[in-house]
Structures are given as structure tokens and as C-alpha cells.
Short mmCIF file of C-alpha atoms in Angstrom, two decimals:
data_model
loop_
_atom_site.label_atom_id
_atom_site.label_comp_id
_atom_site.label_asym_id
_atom_site.label_seq_id
_atom_site.Cartn_x
_atom_site.Cartn_y
_atom_site.Cartn_z
CA UNK A 26 102.24 127.62 139.65
CA UNK A 27 103.09 124.22 141.08
CA UNK A 28 103.80 121.41 138.63
CA UNK A 29 102.61 118.13 140.11
CA UNK A 30 102.93 116.19 136.85
CA UNK A 31 99.18 115.98 136.17
CA UNK A 32 98.84 118.77 133.61
CA UNK A 33 99.41 118.06 129.95
CA UNK A 34 98.93 119.94 126.72
CA UNK A 35 97.84 116.94 124.62
CA UNK A 36 94.97 114.46 124.47
CA UNK A 37 95.29 110.71 124.43
CA UNK A 38 93.52 108.74 121.69
CA UNK A 39 90.09 107.42 122.72
CA UNK A 40 91.01 103.75 122.06
CA UNK A 41 94.16 101.65 122.05
CA UNK A 42 95.95 101.10 118.71
CA UNK A 43 95.71 97.82 116.86
CA UNK A 44 98.05 95.08 118.10
CA UNK A 45 99.52 94.31 114.66
CA UNK A 46 101.29 97.71 114.47
CA UNK A 47 100.62 97.82 110.73
CA UNK A 48 102.45 94.55 110.08
CA UNK A 49 99.84 93.07 107.75
CA UNK A 50 99.96 91.01 104.57
CA UNK A 51 98.98 94.07 102.52
CA UNK A 52 101.69 96.14 104.21
CA UNK A 53 104.43 93.57 103.61
CA UNK A 54 103.40 93.10 99.95
CA UNK A 55 103.66 96.84 99.42
CA UNK A 56 106.99 97.07 101.24
CA UNK A 57 108.72 94.26 99.36
CA UNK A 58 107.12 95.17 96.03
CA UNK A 59 108.30 98.77 96.29
CA UNK A 60 111.79 97.62 97.36
CA UNK A 61 112.05 95.25 94.40
CA UNK A 62 110.68 97.84 91.99
CA UNK A 63 113.12 100.47 93.24
CA UNK A 64 116.07 98.10 92.79
CA UNK A 65 114.97 97.28 89.23
CA UNK A 66 114.52 100.98 88.40
CA UNK A 67 117.97 101.75 89.84
CA UNK A 68 119.47 98.94 87.78
CA UNK A 69 117.76 100.35 84.67
CA UNK A 70 119.25 103.77 85.34
CA UNK A 71 122.74 102.31 85.78
CA UNK A 72 122.49 100.14 82.66
CA UNK A 73 120.67 102.85 80.70
CA UNK A 74 118.04 100.39 79.43
CA UNK A 75 114.51 101.62 78.82
CA UNK A 76 112.87 98.20 78.89
CA UNK A 77 114.27 97.46 82.37
CA UNK A 78 112.98 100.85 83.53
CA UNK A 79 109.50 99.98 82.24
CA UNK A 80 109.63 96.62 84.05
CA UNK A 81 110.66 98.35 87.29
CA UNK A 82 107.84 100.88 87.07
CA UNK A 83 105.42 98.04 86.30
CA UNK A 84 106.61 96.20 89.43
CA UNK A 85 106.03 99.36 91.48
CA UNK A 86 102.51 99.84 90.13
CA UNK A 87 101.70 96.15 90.56
CA UNK A 88 102.85 96.27 94.20
CA UNK A 89 100.64 99.26 94.93
CA UNK A 90 97.60 97.71 93.25
CA UNK A 91 98.14 94.32 94.91
CA UNK A 92 98.48 95.94 98.32
CA UNK A 93 95.27 97.92 97.86
CA UNK A 94 93.41 94.79 96.70
CA UNK A 95 94.68 92.84 99.72
CA UNK A 96 93.63 95.67 102.01
CA UNK A 97 90.13 95.71 100.56
CA UNK A 98 89.97 91.91 100.96
CA UNK A 99 90.59 92.33 104.70
CA UNK A 100 94.29 91.53 104.89
CA UNK A 101 95.30 95.09 105.77
CA UNK A 102 94.93 97.32 108.79
CA UNK A 103 91.40 97.01 110.25
CA UNK A 104 89.22 100.11 110.10
CA UNK A 105 86.92 101.35 112.82
CA UNK A 106 83.77 101.42 110.70
CA UNK A 107 81.39 101.05 113.67
CA UNK A 108 82.44 104.26 115.40
CA UNK A 109 84.00 106.64 112.84
CA UNK A 110 85.31 110.00 114.09
CA UNK A 111 82.74 112.79 114.18
CA UNK A 112 83.26 116.30 112.87
CA UNK A 113 86.27 117.92 114.50
CA UNK A 114 87.62 114.65 115.95
CA UNK A 115 91.05 113.42 114.92
CA UNK A 116 91.13 110.06 113.12
CA UNK A 117 94.00 108.51 115.10
CA UNK A 118 94.34 105.19 113.33
CA UNK A 119 93.28 105.89 109.75
#
């Protein structure tokens, strides 16, 4: 069989990805909130202080909630609500 470079064993997505590459306000809030929370939790483990651990976990939870709220408000990755994938189709950009 001759390989002319035209055969492939994969399918391309039906549309181009979003131009923001996931760099949204909601994404950055989650990233920095989780980083800060992880540093506070690590500090609590080193210092062996329960109250610092609770503050760190609270920062983590707050970052996750704030990111979800921002995403619902429209500051996250846009969703393709007009043309959702049908049964058996892969949701490329969910």
C-alpha cells in the first residue's frame, strides 16, 4: 500500500477552538486561589497548626466557588449552547 500522506486514523474537531485558550478570569481566579490555598496548607503542615490548616482549606474552597460563580456569570470559557454535540459525538471543547 502506498502512503501518500492523505490517510489518517483520527478525526479533526468540527470547529476551531476558542481563541482565549482557557485564559479567562474564572480560570485565573481558580489557579491563583488554589496556589495560595496550597501554600497555606503546606505552611500549616510544617508549623503543625490546625487553625492555619482550616484557613488554607477555606481558601481552596473559596477559590473553587468563586471560579464557578465567575464562570456562570460569563467570565469563563464560552460554551457552545447553540449546537451541542449529538449522541455519539465527542464534546471537544467542554
